[in-house]
Short mmCIF file of C-alpha atoms in Angstrom, two decimals:
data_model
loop_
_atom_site.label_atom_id
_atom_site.label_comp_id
_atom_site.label_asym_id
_atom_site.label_seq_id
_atom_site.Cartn_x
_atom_site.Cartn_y
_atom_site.Cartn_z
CA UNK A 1 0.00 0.00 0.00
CA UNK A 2 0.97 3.39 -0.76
CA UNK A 3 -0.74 6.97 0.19
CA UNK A 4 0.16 10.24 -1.67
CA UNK A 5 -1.58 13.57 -1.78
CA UNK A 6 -1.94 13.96 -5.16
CA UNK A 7 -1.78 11.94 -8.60
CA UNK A 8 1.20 13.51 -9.16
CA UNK A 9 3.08 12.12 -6.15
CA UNK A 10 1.56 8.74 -6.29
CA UNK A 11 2.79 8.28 -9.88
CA UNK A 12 6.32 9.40 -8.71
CA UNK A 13 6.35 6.93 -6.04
CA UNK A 14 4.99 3.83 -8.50
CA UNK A 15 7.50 4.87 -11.07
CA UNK A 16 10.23 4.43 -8.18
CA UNK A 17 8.72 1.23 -7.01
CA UNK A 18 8.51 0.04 -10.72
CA UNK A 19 12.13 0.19 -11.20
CA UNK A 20 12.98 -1.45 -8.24
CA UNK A 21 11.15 -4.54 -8.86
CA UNK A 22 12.96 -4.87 -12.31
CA UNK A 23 16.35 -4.23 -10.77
CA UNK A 24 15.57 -7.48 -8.83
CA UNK A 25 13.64 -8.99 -11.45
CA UNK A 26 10.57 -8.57 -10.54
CA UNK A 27 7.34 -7.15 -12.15
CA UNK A 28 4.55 -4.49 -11.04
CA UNK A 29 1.12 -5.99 -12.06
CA UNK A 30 -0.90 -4.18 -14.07
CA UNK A 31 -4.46 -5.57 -13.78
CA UNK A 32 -4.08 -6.05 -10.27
CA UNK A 33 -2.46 -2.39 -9.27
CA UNK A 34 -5.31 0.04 -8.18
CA UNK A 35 -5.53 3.76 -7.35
CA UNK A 36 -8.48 4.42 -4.60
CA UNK A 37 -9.62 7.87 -4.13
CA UNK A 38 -10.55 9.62 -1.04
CA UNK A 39 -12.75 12.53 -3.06
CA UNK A 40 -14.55 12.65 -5.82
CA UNK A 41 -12.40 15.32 -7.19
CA UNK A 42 -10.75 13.49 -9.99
CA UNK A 43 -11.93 13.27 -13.08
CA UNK A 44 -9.16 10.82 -14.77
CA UNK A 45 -9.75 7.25 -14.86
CA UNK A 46 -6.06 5.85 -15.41
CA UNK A 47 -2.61 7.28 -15.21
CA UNK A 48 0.57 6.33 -17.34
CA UNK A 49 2.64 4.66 -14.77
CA UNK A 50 5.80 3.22 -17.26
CA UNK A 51 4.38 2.04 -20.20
CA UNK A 52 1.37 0.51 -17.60
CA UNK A 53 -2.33 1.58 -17.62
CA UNK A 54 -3.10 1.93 -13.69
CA UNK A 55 -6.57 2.38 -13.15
CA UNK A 56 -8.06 5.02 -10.70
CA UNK A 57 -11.47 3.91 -8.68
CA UNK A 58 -13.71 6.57 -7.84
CA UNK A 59 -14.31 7.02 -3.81
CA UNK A 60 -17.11 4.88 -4.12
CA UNK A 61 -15.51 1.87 -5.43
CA UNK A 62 -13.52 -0.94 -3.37
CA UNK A 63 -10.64 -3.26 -4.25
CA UNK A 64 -9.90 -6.75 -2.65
CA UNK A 65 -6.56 -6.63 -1.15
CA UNK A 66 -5.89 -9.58 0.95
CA UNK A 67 -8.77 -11.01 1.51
CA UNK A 68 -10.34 -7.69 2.43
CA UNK A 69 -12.08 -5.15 0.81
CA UNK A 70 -10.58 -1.85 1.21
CA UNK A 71 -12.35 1.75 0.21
CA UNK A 72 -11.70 4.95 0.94
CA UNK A 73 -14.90 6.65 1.30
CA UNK A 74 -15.51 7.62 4.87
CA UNK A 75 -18.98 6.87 5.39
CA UNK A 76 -19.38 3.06 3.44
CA UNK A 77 -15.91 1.66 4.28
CA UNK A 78 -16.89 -0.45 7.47
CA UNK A 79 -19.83 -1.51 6.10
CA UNK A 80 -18.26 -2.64 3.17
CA UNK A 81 -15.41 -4.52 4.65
CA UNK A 82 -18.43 -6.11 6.96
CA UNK A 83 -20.10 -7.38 4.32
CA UNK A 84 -17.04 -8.76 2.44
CA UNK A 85 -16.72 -10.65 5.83
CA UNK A 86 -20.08 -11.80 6.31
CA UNK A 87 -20.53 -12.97 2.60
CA UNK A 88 -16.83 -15.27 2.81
CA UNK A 89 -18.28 -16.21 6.20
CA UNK A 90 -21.30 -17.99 4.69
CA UNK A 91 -19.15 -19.26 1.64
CA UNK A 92 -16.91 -21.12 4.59
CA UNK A 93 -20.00 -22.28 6.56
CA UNK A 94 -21.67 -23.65 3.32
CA UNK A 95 -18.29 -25.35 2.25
CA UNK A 96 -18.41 -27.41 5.45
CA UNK A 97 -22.34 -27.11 5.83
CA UNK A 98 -22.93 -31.28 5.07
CA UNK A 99 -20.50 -31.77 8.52
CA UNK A 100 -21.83 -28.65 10.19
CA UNK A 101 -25.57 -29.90 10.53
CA UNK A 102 -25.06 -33.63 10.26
CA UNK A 103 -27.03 -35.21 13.45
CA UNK A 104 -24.50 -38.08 13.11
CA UNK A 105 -21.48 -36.07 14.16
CA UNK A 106 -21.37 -34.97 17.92
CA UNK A 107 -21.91 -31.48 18.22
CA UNK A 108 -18.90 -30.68 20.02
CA UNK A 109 -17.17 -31.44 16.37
CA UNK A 110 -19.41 -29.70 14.70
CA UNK A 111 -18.80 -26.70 16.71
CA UNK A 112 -14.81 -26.96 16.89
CA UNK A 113 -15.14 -26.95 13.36
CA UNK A 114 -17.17 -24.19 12.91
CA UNK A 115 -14.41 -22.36 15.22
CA UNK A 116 -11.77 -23.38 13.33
CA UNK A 117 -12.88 -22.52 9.55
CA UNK A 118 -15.91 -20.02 9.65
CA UNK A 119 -14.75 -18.06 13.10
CA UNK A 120 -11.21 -17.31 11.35
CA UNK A 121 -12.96 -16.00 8.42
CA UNK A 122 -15.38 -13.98 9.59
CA UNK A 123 -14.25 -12.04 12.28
CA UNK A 124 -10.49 -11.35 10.13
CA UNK A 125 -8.81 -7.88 11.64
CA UNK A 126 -12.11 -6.26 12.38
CA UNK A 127 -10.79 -5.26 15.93
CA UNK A 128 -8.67 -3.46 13.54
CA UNK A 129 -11.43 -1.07 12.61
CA UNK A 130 -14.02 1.34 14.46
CA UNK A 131 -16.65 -1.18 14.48
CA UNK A 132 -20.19 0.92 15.28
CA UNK A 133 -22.61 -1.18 17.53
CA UNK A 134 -25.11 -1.69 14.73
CA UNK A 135 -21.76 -3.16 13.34
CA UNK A 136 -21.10 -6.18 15.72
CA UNK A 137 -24.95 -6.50 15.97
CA UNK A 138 -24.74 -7.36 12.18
CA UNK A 139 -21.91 -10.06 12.66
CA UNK A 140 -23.59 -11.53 16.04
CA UNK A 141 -26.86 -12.13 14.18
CA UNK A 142 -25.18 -13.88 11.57
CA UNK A 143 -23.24 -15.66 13.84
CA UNK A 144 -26.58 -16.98 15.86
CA UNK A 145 -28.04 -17.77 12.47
CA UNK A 146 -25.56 -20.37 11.51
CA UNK A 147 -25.09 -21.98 15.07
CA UNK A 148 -29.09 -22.64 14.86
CA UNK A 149 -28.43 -24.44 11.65
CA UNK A 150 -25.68 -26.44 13.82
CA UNK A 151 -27.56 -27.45 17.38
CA UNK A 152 -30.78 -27.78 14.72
CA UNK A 153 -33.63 -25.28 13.74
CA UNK A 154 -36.94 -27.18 14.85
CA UNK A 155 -40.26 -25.24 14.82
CA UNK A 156 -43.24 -26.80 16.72
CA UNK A 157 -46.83 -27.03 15.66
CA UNK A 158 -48.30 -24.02 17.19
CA UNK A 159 -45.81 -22.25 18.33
CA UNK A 160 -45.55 -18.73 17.49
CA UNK A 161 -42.19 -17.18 16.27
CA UNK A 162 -41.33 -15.23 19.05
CA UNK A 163 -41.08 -18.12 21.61
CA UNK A 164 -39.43 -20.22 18.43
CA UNK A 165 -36.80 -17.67 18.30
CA UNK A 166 -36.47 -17.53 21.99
CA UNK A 167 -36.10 -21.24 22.41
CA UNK A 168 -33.34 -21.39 19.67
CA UNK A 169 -31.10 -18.51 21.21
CA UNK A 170 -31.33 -20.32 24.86
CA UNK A 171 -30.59 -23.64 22.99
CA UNK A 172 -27.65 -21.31 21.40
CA UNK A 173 -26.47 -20.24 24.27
CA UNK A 174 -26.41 -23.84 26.28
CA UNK A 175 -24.65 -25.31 23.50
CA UNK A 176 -21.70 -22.02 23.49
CA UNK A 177 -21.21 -22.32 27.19
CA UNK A 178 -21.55 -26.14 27.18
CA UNK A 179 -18.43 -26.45 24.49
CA UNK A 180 -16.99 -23.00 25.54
CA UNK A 181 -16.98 -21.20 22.47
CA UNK A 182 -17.21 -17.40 22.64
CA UNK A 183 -19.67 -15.46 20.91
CA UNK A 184 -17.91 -13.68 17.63
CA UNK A 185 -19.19 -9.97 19.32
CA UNK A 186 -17.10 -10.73 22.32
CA UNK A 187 -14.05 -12.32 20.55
CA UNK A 188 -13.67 -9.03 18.94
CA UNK A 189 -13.91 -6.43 21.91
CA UNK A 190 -11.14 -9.21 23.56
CA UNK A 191 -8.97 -8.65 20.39
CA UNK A 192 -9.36 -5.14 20.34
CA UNK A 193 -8.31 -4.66 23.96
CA UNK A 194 -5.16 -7.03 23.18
CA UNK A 195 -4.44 -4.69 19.82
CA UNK A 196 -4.64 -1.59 21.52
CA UNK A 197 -1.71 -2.90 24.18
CA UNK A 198 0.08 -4.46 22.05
CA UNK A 199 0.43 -0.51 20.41
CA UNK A 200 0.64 0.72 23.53
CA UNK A 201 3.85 -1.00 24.21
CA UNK A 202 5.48 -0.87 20.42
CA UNK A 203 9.13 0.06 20.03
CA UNK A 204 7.59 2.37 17.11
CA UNK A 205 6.70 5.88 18.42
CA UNK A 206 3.66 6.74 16.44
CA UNK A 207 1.04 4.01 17.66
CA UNK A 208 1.66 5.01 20.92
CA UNK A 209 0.94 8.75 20.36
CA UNK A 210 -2.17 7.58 18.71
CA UNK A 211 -3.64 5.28 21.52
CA UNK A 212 -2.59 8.15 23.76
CA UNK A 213 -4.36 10.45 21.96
#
């Protein structure tokens, strides 16, 4: 990654990096080289970077950069990383889905698994970002959503949904502190404490001005 304050600078700094990779043999990829804006203010839709076409996004556009999806516009670019992770969340948990719900696999498996492939994927840096409460409500609901696919989603005759979503969370919540897994919502506020020390006490002098500040 690479910031600069104007085209001008950014194409400078490319043009550097450009012939540094070929000094070592090595090659800047064109298709896969994007320019994200923080404005609107730019009109141009590539810029000449050696010979290469580099393409500029407008601020409302988002690139995958691994595994995330990163943005620059202010207002959309939690939500958008959020729903990058909620989307390769339920492409994990349907990978696995025929051991996830199986009724001939203990559910202590089932759930290990589910910690060990959809957790990972889902929750990925967010305590790196300035997660709103809406924001982990989002995650925690999807979260709940799967695990009643995993202890199993029975509705009874008669029942109205109300008490058929109450009876699911308890039989959610028995099955989480039965196998101790901890709910995604919490996992995150527990990584997000351990982030912020771990800046807190870095050799580098910048985090620690910000966590100060």
């Amino acid at each position: 990654l690479m910031y600069g304050k104007s085209l001008a600078e950014l194409k400078e700094m490319m043009e550097l990096l450009h012939d540094e990779l070929s000094a070592v043999g090595l090659l800047m990829h064109e298709n896969k080289t994007k320019i994200l804006m923080s404005s609107d203010s730019c009109t141009q839709t590539s810029i000449d970077v050696r010979g290469m076409q580099i393409d500029i996004l407008p601020n409302a556009a988002s690139h995958r950069y691994l595994g995330r999806m990163l943005s620059l516009n202010a207002q959309t670019r939690v939500e958008t990383e959020m729903s990058n992770r909620i989307k390769l969340a339920w492409w994990k948990f349907n990978q696995h889905r025929r051991w996830l719900t199986s009724r001939h696999i203990p559910l202590a498996l089932r759930l290990h698994l589910f910690e060990l492939t959809v957790k990972p994927t889902a929750v990925f840096a967010l305590h790196t970002m300035p997660l709103k409460i809406a924001s982990l409500e989002r995650i925690g609901a999807t979260e709940r959503k799967m695990k009643r696919s995993i202890v199993g989603w029975v509705r009874r005759t008669g029942e109205d949904w109300p008490e058929t979503m109450r009876r699911m969370r308890l039989k959610v919540d028995r099955a989480d502190a039965l196998h101790k897994t901890t709910p995604w919502e919490e996992f995150i506020g527990r990584q997000r404490w351990k982030f912020l020390a771990h800046l807190r006490t870095s050799p580098c002098y910048w985090p620690r001005y910000l966590t100060a500040w």
